[in-house]
CSV table of C-alpha atoms in Angstrom, one decimal:
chain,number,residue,atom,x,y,z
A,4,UNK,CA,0.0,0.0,0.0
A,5,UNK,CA,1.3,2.9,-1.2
A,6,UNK,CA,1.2,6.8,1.1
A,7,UNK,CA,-2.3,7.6,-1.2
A,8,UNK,CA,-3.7,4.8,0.4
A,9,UNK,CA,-3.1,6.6,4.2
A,10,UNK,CA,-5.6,8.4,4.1
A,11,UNK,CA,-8.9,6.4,3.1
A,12,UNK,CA,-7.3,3.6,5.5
A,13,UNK,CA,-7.7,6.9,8.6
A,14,UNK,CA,-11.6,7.5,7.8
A,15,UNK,CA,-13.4,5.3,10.0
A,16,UNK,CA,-10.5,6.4,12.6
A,17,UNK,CA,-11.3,9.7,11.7
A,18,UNK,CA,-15.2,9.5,11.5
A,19,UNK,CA,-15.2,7.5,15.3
A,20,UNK,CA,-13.2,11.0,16.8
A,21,UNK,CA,-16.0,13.1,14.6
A,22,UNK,CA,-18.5,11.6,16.5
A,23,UNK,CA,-17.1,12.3,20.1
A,24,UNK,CA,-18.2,15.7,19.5
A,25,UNK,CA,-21.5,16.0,20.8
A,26,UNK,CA,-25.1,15.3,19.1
A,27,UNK,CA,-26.0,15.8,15.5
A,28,UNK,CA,-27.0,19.4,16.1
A,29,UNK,CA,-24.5,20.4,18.1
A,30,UNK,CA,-22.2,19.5,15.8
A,31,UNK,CA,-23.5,21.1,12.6
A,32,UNK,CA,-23.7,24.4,14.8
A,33,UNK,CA,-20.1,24.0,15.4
A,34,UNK,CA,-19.1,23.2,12.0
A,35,UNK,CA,-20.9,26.2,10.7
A,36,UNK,CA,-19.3,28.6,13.3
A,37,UNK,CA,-15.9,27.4,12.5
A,38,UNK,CA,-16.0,26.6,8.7
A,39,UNK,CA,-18.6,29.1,7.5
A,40,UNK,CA,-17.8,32.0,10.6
A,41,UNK,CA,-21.5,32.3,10.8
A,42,UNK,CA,-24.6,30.6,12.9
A,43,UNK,CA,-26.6,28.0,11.1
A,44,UNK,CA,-29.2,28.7,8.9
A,45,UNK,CA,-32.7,27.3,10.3
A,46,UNK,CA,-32.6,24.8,7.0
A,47,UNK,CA,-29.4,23.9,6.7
A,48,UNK,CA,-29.2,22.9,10.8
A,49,UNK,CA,-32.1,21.0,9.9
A,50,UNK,CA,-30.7,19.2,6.8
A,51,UNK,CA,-27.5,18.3,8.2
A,52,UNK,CA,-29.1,17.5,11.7
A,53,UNK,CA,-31.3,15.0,9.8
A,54,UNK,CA,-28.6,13.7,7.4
A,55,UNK,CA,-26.9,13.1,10.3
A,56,UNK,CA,-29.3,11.3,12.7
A,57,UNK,CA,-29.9,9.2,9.6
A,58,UNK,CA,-26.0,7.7,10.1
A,59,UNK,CA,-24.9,10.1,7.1
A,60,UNK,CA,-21.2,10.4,8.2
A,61,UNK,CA,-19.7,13.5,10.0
A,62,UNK,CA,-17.2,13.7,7.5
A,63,UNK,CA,-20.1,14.0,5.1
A,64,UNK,CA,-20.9,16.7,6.2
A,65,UNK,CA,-17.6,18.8,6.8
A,66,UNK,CA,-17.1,18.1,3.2
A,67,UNK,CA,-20.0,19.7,2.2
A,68,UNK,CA,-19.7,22.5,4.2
A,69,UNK,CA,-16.1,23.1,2.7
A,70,UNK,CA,-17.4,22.8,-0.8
A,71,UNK,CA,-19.9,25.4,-0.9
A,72,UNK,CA,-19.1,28.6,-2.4
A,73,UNK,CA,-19.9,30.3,0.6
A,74,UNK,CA,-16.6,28.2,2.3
A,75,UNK,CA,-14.2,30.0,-0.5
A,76,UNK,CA,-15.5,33.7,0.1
């Protein structure tokens, strides 16, 4: 295995520590404060809260978060 291969190898690692941080919500609060510098939108909490308490991963829902255009402002 090859050092490209690191990193998918750390994601259940990484999604186990993701979940440490508190309950659905609480945590797509967080990641809104820190990734966007804002609150949470009433429909996006609710989105990600839901995404979330359907076992969508954490990671999930970083990545989306850091993909919107919003992120790169």
């Amino acid at each position: 295995a090859g050092r490209a291969d690191r990193p998918a190898r750390r994601v259940p690692e990484l999604e186990d520590g993701l979940r440490t941080l508190g309950d659905p919500r609480w945590f797509v609060e967080r990641a809104y404060e820190y990734l966007l510098g804002r609150a949470a939108d009433a429909e996006g909490l609710e989105y990600y809260n839901t995404r979330l308490l359907d076992d969508a991963p954490r990671l999930q829902v970083l990545m989306a978060l850091v993909s919107s255009g919003e992120f790169e402002q």
